[in-house]
Amino acid sequence: MKMKNIILGTAFALTSVFAFGQVDRSKAPVPGPAPEINIPEPIVFDLDNGMKVILSPNDKIPKVSFNLVMGSDPRLEGKKAGLSDMAGDLLMSGTTKRSKDDIDNETDFIGAYLSANSSGMYLSVLTKHMEKGLDLMTDVMKNANFPESEFERIKKQYESGLYSVKTDPSSMISNAMNKAIFSSNHPYGEVMTEATLNNIKRQDVIDFYKQQYTPAGSYLVIVGDINEAQAKKIANERFGEWEGGVPFEKDYNKGISPKGNRVIFVEKPGAVQSVISVAFPIDMIPGDENQIKLSTLNKLFGGGGFGTRLMQNLREDKAYTYGAYSSLDVDRKGSYISAEGSFRNEVSDSAIIQFLYEFNRITEEMVTAEELTLNKASMAGSFARTLESPRTIANFALNTYRNELPSDYYQTYLQKLSKVSEDDIMKMATAYITPNNLNIIVVGNKDVLESLKQFDADGNIEIFDAFGDPKVENTLKPADISKKEVFENYLMAVTQTSKMKKANKKISKVKSMKRDAVVVPNQAPMELKMTTYFMAPNKMASKMEFNGMVLQEEKFDGSKGVTKMMNQQGGFDTVELTEEEIADKNKTASIFPEYSLLCHEEDFELLGIESRDGVDMYVIKYTIGKTTTTTHYNKETSLKAYSETLEVTEEGPQSIVSIYSQFTDYKGFLFPTKTSQVVESVGMTATIKEIEFNGKVDEKMFEVE
């Protein structure tokens, strides 16, 4: 029957074409009238404690979701910037009734999904397990207790994350843009730094939770296999007795427009590409009568797809980039427009010229009927697809109440969109876009710095750090010992000797070493096994395994070296070391790299003494081949605190930050039990399980085939 319908439908279509003539494909089809949208009215009721409940029943799937949204405005956090994010990440860390493991295990057992952040909670659960799921959700909502151990664990994760910010251009440009648009006097312009993280205490998290999680002004959005009577019963029984203070409310600046174009630069050493953002604030709130028109302008300007003006210019015509996009962010507390892309160093200034050209052009030339029609059709299609989800209907209701939108805002969306004209786009462009008052933000190599001066109104480029603050050059104090003594003091500390002669003797007795460690990526719940080998005088090997499967392997026998890495086909990509790389490898081939480097004094330098978090550290820098390493040694203990490594590769620079902690005695030698590493934006922690000295090590481990 289905095939018959398809054949008949095809026949009718062909009949229509031949009966009424050939279609003229040189002209765009004339759009018909915008369809009326029949959006089911959600069921809305209030609880006595100030919570508004929005229900969208749908019994097609035996599941139900509960989305709890807090009613408070964002708060300024000042010297504790990042507190709300940290509190949100800790909400699921335990309650007075359940540990974190209990919550995770009970959630998994019923096949539910439960998440929480600083602004609310979300539960999705099978209808038959709804009561159990609500037990977990309301327990976290009312009884989160933020265990000290979890607080310290999350804080360590944030520390690693902050190191990754210094090498992640996306984070850098986001921080700089938010600071430029909103300033530090707005919650959207606040950025967590090492200093603000250290200021956050567990009690601060508890206080934030008590202030933020309150029923007054909050919204509970229920979607799925549940009727009105059930929803009212659950809302009153589970949430009706919940008590708390009034929601926090505050007005902030709507964004700060620069006087003339403003150029901000953030350095990413060795970068082969510049990430460029052109951004500026706009005076608009959700539901503004101009929002649909301005959204249409953004869509055709650079809001997605290959047909936008930015993509056609910067990618298709100029071939400067793989993609250039624009976005319109409309928020109750601050809105803005931005355009962004990544560009080769040599065309960074040319790309900015084209960005400025397009911003000027949109304010001066009328858009064509064709591009407007195509983009409006794309927007209408996207909107129609969202209506397929029951959750969308509930979220429409949430937005309507929270942002005080007209009751028919979404029902009339397509009608309003269909009426947007070329004249409307020009009016939006001239009203909201000021091509000579833009923030031009560039993250990249300092080699492009000089070429950026032409775009600043005063010719003065502002230099920001990775966290969006004006960069302060770190002045180092002169060192009070020599560079050789820094290494010698470190080696005496790790060998637990008082003289270098004794340290030399102790290290020389190590003929072989095997070290087993467990590596846990921050982003994935998995354990990798890392085994490293050393055999005197200069043989080294390592391998990384997962469930007994070798993922990566390195071998160096003193005269040859090779790296093997598993590829997507299950085989291995093999790279042999060059003569230069072999010579470089020999400079650090030892159980302690510093021991070998002492024989190559010309390769390292002592920069001075730097104070970090009140601790004085000697800073040593050495460049071997294409890799530059800067290492900090605690002045008091002589132990290594952390290092930053920058390796220049064909794909661009790769940054690795290593933090060393918990130095432990392993048969007379001190090694850091924990090493937290951030490779670009990927964090991981390696924990030593065992170190064996002078045991039996098969020499085949070092053989290069």
XYZ file of C-alpha atoms in Angstrom:
705
model
C 0.000 0.000 0.000
C 2.826 2.393 0.891
C 4.606 1.742 -2.445
C 1.322 2.313 -4.265
C 0.968 5.723 -2.619
C 4.523 6.654 -3.612
C 3.890 5.679 -7.261
C 0.603 7.599 -7.338
C 2.220 10.625 -5.749
C 4.988 10.583 -8.348
C 2.455 10.266 -11.162
C 0.472 13.253 -9.921
C 3.664 15.296 -9.608
C 4.697 14.492 -13.198
C 1.199 15.206 -14.457
C 1.296 18.624 -12.826
C 4.597 19.526 -14.477
C 3.537 18.505 -17.991
C 0.029 19.896 -17.691
C 1.055 23.372 -16.584
C 4.369 23.809 -18.389
C 8.060 23.621 -17.513
C 9.182 25.198 -14.192
C 11.163 28.423 -14.650
C 14.232 27.723 -12.501
C 15.783 31.116 -13.194
C 13.433 32.674 -10.662
C 13.132 31.926 -6.984
C 9.718 30.531 -6.065
C 7.332 33.058 -4.598
C 6.809 32.164 -0.937
C 3.269 31.445 0.137
C 1.647 32.960 3.201
C 3.233 32.055 6.514
C 1.391 29.137 8.094
C -0.395 29.556 11.375
C 1.281 27.692 14.189
C -0.919 25.738 16.525
C 1.235 25.487 19.621
C -0.558 23.614 22.407
C -1.129 25.805 25.415
C 0.897 24.501 28.358
C -0.732 24.083 31.742
C 0.609 26.688 34.154
C 0.013 26.979 37.896
C 1.712 28.539 40.915
C 2.762 27.028 44.228
C 2.361 28.884 47.516
C 6.147 29.202 47.928
C 6.490 31.319 44.760
C 7.406 28.597 42.256
C 5.704 28.627 38.852
C 5.045 25.205 37.300
C 4.770 24.777 33.527
C 3.420 21.445 32.284
C 3.516 20.087 28.724
C 1.942 16.589 28.717
C 3.040 14.078 26.063
C 2.325 10.367 26.459
C 3.995 9.136 23.243
C 7.061 7.937 25.155
C 6.935 6.616 28.753
C 9.381 9.264 30.010
C 9.053 12.488 31.939
C 11.497 15.324 32.546
C 11.688 17.960 35.276
C 13.645 21.132 34.553
C 14.098 23.390 37.588
C 15.252 26.934 36.773
C 16.277 29.358 39.508
C 14.871 32.886 39.430
C 17.856 34.926 40.632
C 19.885 37.281 38.480
C 23.634 36.611 38.144
C 25.769 38.046 40.928
C 29.028 39.942 40.857
C 31.659 37.692 42.439
C 34.647 40.050 42.428
C 37.688 38.524 44.096
C 35.912 35.168 44.050
C 35.049 35.146 40.338
C 34.104 31.623 39.297
C 32.285 30.820 42.542
C 28.955 30.117 40.819
C 30.565 27.750 38.311
C 32.375 25.887 41.051
C 29.233 25.638 43.187
C 27.334 24.275 40.190
C 29.948 21.592 39.568
C 29.822 20.579 43.244
C 26.045 20.280 43.583
C 26.068 16.607 42.638
C 28.981 15.798 44.957
C 26.835 14.538 47.818
C 23.997 15.298 50.219
C 23.322 14.761 53.910
C 21.696 11.454 52.902
C 23.771 10.246 49.958
C 27.398 10.277 48.846
C 28.367 11.190 45.297
C 28.760 7.489 44.500
C 25.297 6.772 45.930
C 23.739 9.447 43.705
C 25.582 8.166 40.631
C 24.784 4.516 41.311
C 21.099 5.085 42.077
C 20.700 7.260 38.990
C 22.356 4.657 36.784
C 20.287 1.841 38.312
C 16.998 3.388 37.145
C 18.437 4.556 33.818
C 17.817 8.218 34.615
C 19.751 11.358 33.750
C 20.273 13.910 36.531
C 22.373 17.038 36.226
C 22.750 20.277 38.155
C 24.484 23.611 37.787
C 24.424 27.012 39.444
C 21.186 28.029 37.758
C 19.110 24.866 38.043
C 18.630 21.111 37.801
C 17.377 18.672 35.180
C 15.978 15.154 35.561
C 14.923 12.808 32.760
C 13.519 9.464 33.876
C 11.227 6.629 32.778
C 7.697 7.165 34.035
C 7.797 3.964 36.088
C 10.859 5.230 37.967
C 9.626 8.821 38.325
C 9.227 8.734 42.116
C 12.724 7.331 42.621
C 14.163 9.927 40.270
C 12.403 12.710 42.146
C 13.803 11.351 45.424
C 17.300 11.944 44.031
C 16.511 15.325 42.458
C 14.856 16.851 45.522
C 17.538 15.446 47.825
C 20.217 17.329 45.874
C 17.964 20.386 45.644
C 17.434 20.617 49.403
C 20.326 18.782 51.038
C 23.548 19.255 49.047
C 26.413 19.289 51.578
C 29.563 19.838 49.473
C 32.053 17.422 51.125
C 35.520 18.846 51.743
C 37.156 16.045 49.754
C 34.996 16.799 46.710
C 35.617 20.525 47.091
C 39.380 19.909 46.959
C 39.015 17.514 44.017
C 37.007 19.985 41.955
C 39.378 22.782 42.916
C 42.294 20.736 41.562
C 40.391 20.239 38.306
C 39.853 23.975 38.043
C 43.568 24.570 38.640
C 44.376 22.317 35.691
C 41.690 24.006 33.646
C 43.171 27.435 34.308
C 46.498 26.244 32.959
C 44.758 25.077 29.792
C 43.178 28.533 29.367
C 46.668 29.944 28.811
C 47.069 27.789 25.709
C 43.484 27.588 24.419
C 42.736 30.378 21.908
C 38.964 29.845 22.182
C 39.055 30.490 25.928
C 41.418 33.423 25.489
C 39.256 35.199 22.937
C 36.068 34.516 24.890
C 37.597 35.999 28.054
C 38.921 39.056 26.238
C 35.632 39.623 24.404
C 33.505 39.406 27.548
C 35.810 41.785 29.412
C 35.844 44.204 26.488
C 32.075 44.262 26.102
C 30.906 44.168 29.713
C 33.942 45.044 31.896
C 34.665 43.539 35.312
C 31.684 45.422 36.749
C 29.281 42.984 35.091
C 28.908 39.262 35.915
C 29.390 38.432 32.225
C 32.748 40.203 32.299
C 34.081 38.290 35.297
C 36.626 35.545 34.646
C 38.063 33.052 37.089
C 41.833 33.316 37.585
C 44.309 31.491 39.804
C 43.943 34.270 42.371
C 40.128 34.206 42.471
C 40.104 30.390 42.628
C 42.412 30.469 45.642
C 40.039 32.935 47.321
C 37.084 30.524 47.091
C 36.496 28.484 50.236
C 34.056 25.651 50.853
C 31.889 27.927 53.001
C 31.550 30.338 50.076
C 30.088 27.504 47.999
C 27.639 26.597 50.774
C 26.548 30.230 51.179
C 26.029 30.607 47.424
C 23.899 27.458 47.306
C 21.677 28.672 50.138
C 21.157 32.024 48.434
C 20.717 30.680 44.912
C 18.570 27.603 45.466
C 15.285 29.085 46.598
C 11.729 28.435 45.320
C 10.590 32.067 45.127
C 10.777 33.218 41.510
C 11.848 29.799 40.236
C 10.281 27.733 37.456
C 9.592 24.004 37.273
C 9.082 22.821 33.694
C 7.541 19.334 33.435
C 7.400 17.555 30.082
C 6.286 14.064 29.149
C 4.111 11.169 30.228
C 2.249 12.826 33.090
C -1.202 14.409 33.388
C -2.279 17.596 35.118
C -3.551 15.928 38.272
C -0.317 13.953 38.721
C 1.792 17.033 38.056
C -0.053 19.128 40.629
C 0.202 16.371 43.221
C 3.936 15.915 42.624
C 4.644 19.652 42.522
C 2.891 20.246 45.839
C 4.271 17.182 47.599
C 7.838 17.364 46.302
C 8.380 21.085 45.874
C 5.563 22.849 47.718
C 7.138 22.581 51.177
C 10.508 23.829 49.960
C 11.456 27.118 51.609
C 14.037 29.818 50.923
C 14.704 33.510 50.595
C 13.708 35.981 47.900
C 15.457 35.811 44.512
C 18.361 38.153 43.878
C 17.700 40.986 41.426
C 20.108 43.576 40.044
C 20.553 45.722 36.948
C 23.953 45.980 35.269
C 25.436 47.892 32.366
C 24.131 46.789 28.970
C 27.615 46.660 27.528
C 30.185 49.355 26.844
C 30.728 50.582 23.273
C 34.255 51.810 22.529
C 34.871 55.362 21.316
C 36.306 54.488 17.931
C 37.540 51.019 16.979
C 39.472 49.338 19.789
C 42.110 46.677 19.168
C 42.920 44.094 21.852
C 45.680 41.516 21.445
C 46.302 38.306 23.409
C 49.547 36.483 22.708
C 49.657 32.761 21.978
C 53.352 32.054 21.441
C 54.190 30.195 18.243
C 50.649 30.318 16.865
C 50.398 29.852 13.093
C 46.855 31.201 13.060
C 45.146 34.234 14.517
C 41.719 33.888 16.092
C 39.863 37.116 15.380
C 36.639 38.378 16.932
C 34.852 41.623 16.116
C 32.234 42.312 18.767
C 30.069 45.069 20.200
C 27.143 45.387 22.624
C 23.579 46.120 21.572
C 20.626 47.466 23.537
C 18.131 44.631 23.231
C 16.265 42.283 25.559
C 14.491 39.008 24.716
C 11.184 39.651 22.996
C 12.195 43.075 21.691
C 10.053 44.062 18.719
C 13.219 44.165 16.584
C 14.692 40.818 17.671
C 13.310 38.732 14.785
C 14.436 41.334 12.252
C 17.923 41.566 13.780
C 18.133 37.749 13.928
C 17.397 37.689 10.202
C 20.174 40.191 9.570
C 22.578 38.046 11.591
C 21.565 34.900 9.729
C 22.399 36.282 6.289
C 25.465 38.152 7.567
C 27.237 35.121 9.057
C 24.808 33.152 11.172
C 25.361 29.721 9.640
C 25.706 27.992 6.294
C 27.940 28.614 3.289
C 25.678 31.215 1.734
C 26.273 33.939 4.326
C 28.187 37.090 3.483
C 31.126 36.316 5.766
C 31.535 32.796 4.374
C 31.217 33.925 0.783
C 33.808 36.648 1.278
C 36.382 35.192 3.673
C 36.185 31.531 2.658
C 34.809 31.201 -0.862
C 36.282 34.366 -2.387
C 39.457 35.095 -0.391
C 40.238 31.575 0.922
C 41.482 33.077 4.187
C 39.768 30.530 6.430
C 37.675 27.382 6.666
C 34.880 29.289 8.324
C 33.801 32.753 9.448
C 30.611 33.229 11.404
C 28.564 35.801 13.262
C 26.279 35.417 16.250
C 23.573 37.420 17.948
C 23.366 36.869 21.698
C 20.230 38.382 23.255
C 20.074 38.133 27.036
C 18.113 39.829 29.796
C 21.298 41.156 31.374
C 23.382 42.059 28.342
C 23.322 41.456 24.581
C 25.891 41.646 21.786
C 26.785 40.819 18.192
C 30.082 39.167 17.291
C 31.836 37.880 14.183
C 34.693 35.410 14.404
C 37.102 33.179 12.507
C 40.618 31.694 12.480
C 43.073 32.961 9.879
C 46.657 32.322 8.785
C 49.119 34.772 10.301
C 50.001 36.322 6.968
C 46.376 37.273 6.215
C 45.285 38.353 9.705
C 45.207 42.051 8.826
C 43.538 41.322 5.470
C 40.824 39.325 7.255
C 40.086 42.244 9.589
C 39.815 44.545 6.577
C 37.144 42.233 5.146
C 35.265 42.017 8.449
C 35.127 45.817 8.576
C 34.147 45.952 4.920
C 31.195 43.635 5.521
C 30.041 45.540 8.608
C 30.132 48.744 6.587
C 28.444 47.184 3.557
C 25.495 45.854 5.541
C 24.804 49.406 6.786
C 25.156 51.027 3.375
C 23.826 48.627 0.737
C 20.387 47.067 0.602
C 20.426 43.274 0.863
C 19.096 41.421 -2.147
C 15.645 39.883 -2.196
C 17.188 36.504 -3.062
C 19.564 36.280 -0.103
C 16.857 37.517 2.254
C 14.346 34.961 0.976
C 16.819 32.061 1.241
C 17.838 32.909 4.780
C 14.288 33.503 5.958
C 13.349 30.084 4.554
C 16.260 28.518 6.439
C 15.178 30.189 9.680
C 11.567 29.112 9.178
C 12.660 25.523 8.593
C 14.813 25.499 11.716
C 11.960 26.896 13.775
C 9.529 24.317 12.412
C 11.902 21.479 13.289
C 12.116 22.637 16.906
C 8.345 22.225 17.206
C 8.770 18.456 16.879
C 10.085 18.310 20.447
C 7.595 18.500 23.352
C 10.345 20.088 25.439
C 10.423 22.999 22.993
C 6.785 23.851 23.759
C 7.501 23.959 27.493
C 10.606 26.064 26.951
C 8.552 28.499 24.856
C 6.262 28.895 27.858
C 9.250 29.314 30.191
C 10.718 32.037 27.974
C 7.345 33.734 27.664
C 6.874 34.037 31.420
C 10.498 34.660 32.368
C 11.117 37.324 29.740
C 7.583 38.780 29.849
C 6.977 38.123 26.159
C 3.616 38.658 24.425
C 1.462 35.579 24.899
C 1.369 34.951 21.127
C 5.093 35.577 20.563
C 5.868 32.069 19.284
C 2.523 31.472 17.598
C 3.131 34.523 15.384
C 6.869 33.950 14.885
C 6.645 32.711 11.292
C 4.237 35.480 10.340
C 6.608 38.120 11.709
C 9.558 36.451 10.004
C 7.782 36.354 6.643
C 7.183 40.105 6.817
C 10.862 41.030 7.322
C 11.833 43.132 4.290
C 15.005 44.497 2.739
C 14.115 47.874 4.267
C 13.834 46.255 7.711
C 17.341 44.792 7.383
C 18.746 48.211 6.486
C 16.962 49.804 9.451
C 18.335 47.122 11.793
C 21.843 47.554 10.422
C 21.889 51.338 10.817
C 20.229 51.157 14.243
C 22.451 48.501 15.843
C 25.741 48.294 13.917
C 28.327 51.047 14.329
C 31.256 50.063 12.067
C 33.587 52.617 13.649
C 32.969 51.610 17.267
C 33.964 47.956 17.357
C 36.053 45.764 19.610
C 38.604 43.989 17.405
C 40.160 41.141 19.399
C 43.040 39.035 18.124
C 44.626 35.976 19.747
C 47.824 34.893 18.059
C 51.527 35.225 17.437
C 53.098 38.567 18.348
C 54.517 38.713 14.800
C 51.117 40.039 13.655
C 51.057 42.796 16.274
C 52.493 45.600 14.161
C 49.983 45.029 11.352
C 47.066 45.528 13.779
C 47.853 49.129 14.715
C 46.108 50.472 11.609
C 42.738 49.326 12.954
C 42.841 51.040 16.347
C 41.338 54.532 16.461
C 44.392 55.826 18.350
C 46.935 53.385 16.959
C 47.467 51.954 20.451
C 46.890 48.237 20.875
C 45.811 46.970 24.303
C 47.577 43.797 25.418
C 45.447 41.426 27.496
C 46.433 38.221 29.255
C 44.654 34.895 28.779
C 42.011 35.850 31.357
C 41.000 39.122 29.758
C 42.944 41.445 32.055
C 45.534 44.023 30.964
C 48.774 42.093 30.769
C 51.326 42.924 33.437
C 54.856 41.965 32.553
C 56.146 39.656 35.235
C 59.352 41.184 36.526
C 61.729 38.592 37.901
C 64.039 39.293 40.795
C 67.743 38.606 40.234
C 68.778 35.104 41.231
C 71.074 34.689 44.221
C 72.657 31.460 42.967
C 73.911 30.207 39.603
C 71.892 28.186 37.103
C 74.125 25.203 37.775
C 73.386 25.420 41.494
C 69.607 25.353 40.845
C 69.959 21.972 39.128
C 72.441 20.702 41.695
C 70.178 21.699 44.594
C 67.285 19.918 42.915
C 69.327 16.750 42.389
C 70.530 16.796 46.003
C 66.911 17.223 47.136
C 65.571 14.276 45.120
C 68.486 12.045 46.092
C 68.207 13.217 49.713
C 71.906 13.992 49.920
C 73.785 17.009 51.225
C 76.550 17.189 48.626
C 76.588 16.914 44.848
C 79.343 14.307 45.028
C 77.001 12.026 46.998
C 74.119 12.758 44.618
C 76.301 11.806 41.627
C 77.318 8.587 43.299
C 73.730 7.648 44.166
C 72.400 8.361 40.674
C 75.277 6.498 39.027
C 74.295 3.356 40.944
C 70.960 3.255 39.130
C 71.548 0.873 36.218
C 67.860 0.496 35.369
C 64.480 1.807 36.414
C 60.894 0.819 35.723
C 58.066 3.171 36.691
C 54.371 2.238 36.614
C 51.745 4.963 36.682
C 48.020 5.332 36.124
C 46.883 8.197 33.887
C 43.311 9.471 34.213
C 42.063 12.030 31.657
C 39.964 14.769 33.267
C 37.359 14.572 30.524
C 36.879 10.789 30.470
C 36.134 8.174 33.180
C 38.917 5.800 32.120
C 42.322 4.686 33.357
C 45.397 4.383 31.175
C 48.524 2.512 32.190
C 51.807 4.340 31.605
C 55.079 2.403 31.948
C 58.469 4.045 31.515
C 61.871 2.346 31.414
C 65.441 3.560 31.786
C 68.728 1.715 31.331
C 72.069 3.376 31.910
C 73.637 5.257 30.436
C 71.009 6.680 28.062
C 68.396 4.148 26.955
C 64.751 5.096 27.470
C 61.355 3.639 26.557
C 57.700 4.153 27.405
C 54.320 2.773 26.491
C 50.728 3.786 27.118
C 48.087 1.058 27.388
C 44.331 0.775 27.809
C 42.915 -2.574 28.899
C 46.123 -4.283 27.766
C 46.065 -2.641 24.330
C 49.103 -0.503 23.485
C 48.077 2.964 22.304
C 51.470 4.625 22.090
C 55.080 3.512 22.392
C 58.432 5.290 22.352
C 61.881 3.695 22.155
C 65.354 5.211 22.303
C 68.523 3.124 22.426
C 70.988 6.006 22.578
C 71.656 6.117 18.855
C 68.227 5.497 17.282
C 64.697 6.332 18.308
C 61.127 5.745 17.191
C 57.583 6.727 18.181
C 54.596 4.508 17.422
C 51.006 5.673 17.790
C 47.852 3.689 17.121
C 45.847 5.009 14.195
C 42.119 4.816 13.492
C 42.566 1.659 11.409
C 44.024 -0.236 14.374
C 47.584 -0.196 13.078
C 50.436 2.069 14.094
C 51.874 5.224 12.623
C 55.641 5.101 13.083
C 57.986 8.092 13.137
C 61.743 7.685 13.424
C 63.873 10.294 15.166
C 66.130 12.394 12.964
C 69.842 12.827 13.687
C 69.131 16.216 15.270
C 66.352 14.743 17.434
C 68.639 11.917 18.561
C 71.291 14.434 19.626
C 68.605 16.417 21.474
C 67.246 13.290 23.165
C 70.663 12.462 24.570
C 70.752 15.818 26.348
C 67.948 14.743 28.698
C 68.337 10.946 28.727
C 68.488 10.182 32.451
C 66.214 9.297 35.352
C 66.285 13.057 36.015
C 66.609 15.329 32.930
C 68.500 17.887 35.019
C 71.303 15.356 35.591
C 72.027 15.153 31.850
C 71.465 18.864 31.267
C 74.261 19.699 33.706
C 76.653 18.512 31.013
C 75.134 21.003 28.537
C 75.220 24.312 30.379
C 75.064 26.251 27.131
C 71.502 24.990 26.553
C 69.832 26.380 29.681
C 69.589 29.734 31.412
C 68.420 31.026 34.780
C 65.854 33.785 34.234
C 65.595 34.841 37.866
C 63.267 34.444 40.834
C 59.499 34.595 40.387
C 56.975 34.789 43.213
C 53.889 32.637 42.672
C 51.185 32.567 45.330
C 53.672 33.879 47.865
C 56.308 31.238 47.052
C 59.649 32.233 45.527
C 60.791 30.020 42.669
C 63.871 29.853 40.483
C 62.929 29.936 36.819
C 65.067 27.908 34.405
C 64.520 27.972 30.652
C 66.083 25.674 28.075
C 65.500 25.095 24.371
C 66.333 21.737 22.852
C 65.563 21.451 19.162
C 62.044 22.765 18.590
C 61.016 22.431 22.216
C 61.335 25.186 24.819
C 60.799 24.309 28.477
C 60.423 26.748 31.361
C 60.590 25.107 34.785
C 59.983 26.543 38.260
C 61.926 25.207 41.269
C 60.783 25.978 44.798
C 63.495 28.141 46.360
C 62.921 26.730 49.844
C 62.642 22.998 49.047
C 64.628 23.018 45.757
C 61.955 20.685 44.316
C 60.363 21.126 40.913
C 56.924 22.773 41.123
C 55.781 22.982 37.522
C 56.961 23.360 33.965
C 55.623 24.785 30.723
C 56.755 23.211 27.451
C 56.169 24.699 24.014
C 56.894 22.497 21.017
C 56.713 23.915 17.498
C 55.185 21.386 15.086
C 53.988 21.536 11.486
C 50.405 21.848 12.776
C 51.372 24.762 15.011
C 52.619 25.083 18.582
C 51.728 22.444 21.161
C 51.785 23.526 24.769
C 52.140 21.186 27.738
C 51.852 22.363 31.341
C 52.944 19.963 34.098
C 52.264 20.442 37.816
C 54.280 18.246 40.209
C 53.004 17.384 43.692
C 53.239 14.909 46.566
C 56.966 14.145 46.335
C 57.380 10.688 47.887
C 60.361 8.575 48.858
C 60.802 5.652 46.436
C 63.721 3.618 47.783
C 65.809 6.670 48.575
C 64.724 8.876 45.652
C 62.001 11.533 45.697
C 59.542 11.508 42.797
C 56.262 13.445 42.447
C 53.539 10.864 43.045
C 51.085 13.045 41.139
C 51.755 14.961 37.928
C 48.864 16.937 36.491
C 49.305 17.731 32.826
C 47.415 19.936 30.436
C 48.161 19.256 26.769
C 46.607 22.222 24.972
C 43.078 22.060 26.458
C 43.135 18.371 27.487
C 43.907 17.692 31.138
C 45.064 14.468 32.786
C 46.621 13.297 36.042
C 49.359 10.674 36.295
C 49.754 8.847 39.621
C 52.844 6.727 40.279
C 51.988 3.249 41.547
C 55.439 1.682 41.744
C 59.089 2.381 40.919
C 61.610 -0.449 40.661
C 65.359 0.238 40.584
C 68.004 -2.119 39.186
C 65.498 -4.847 38.477
C 65.548 -7.072 35.433
C 64.621 -5.067 32.325
C 64.586 -6.777 28.950
C 66.916 -4.888 26.581
C 64.463 -5.605 23.773
C 62.317 -2.875 25.316
C 64.740 -0.343 23.803
C 65.366 -1.977 20.450
C 64.374 0.119 17.452
C 63.158 -2.180 14.700
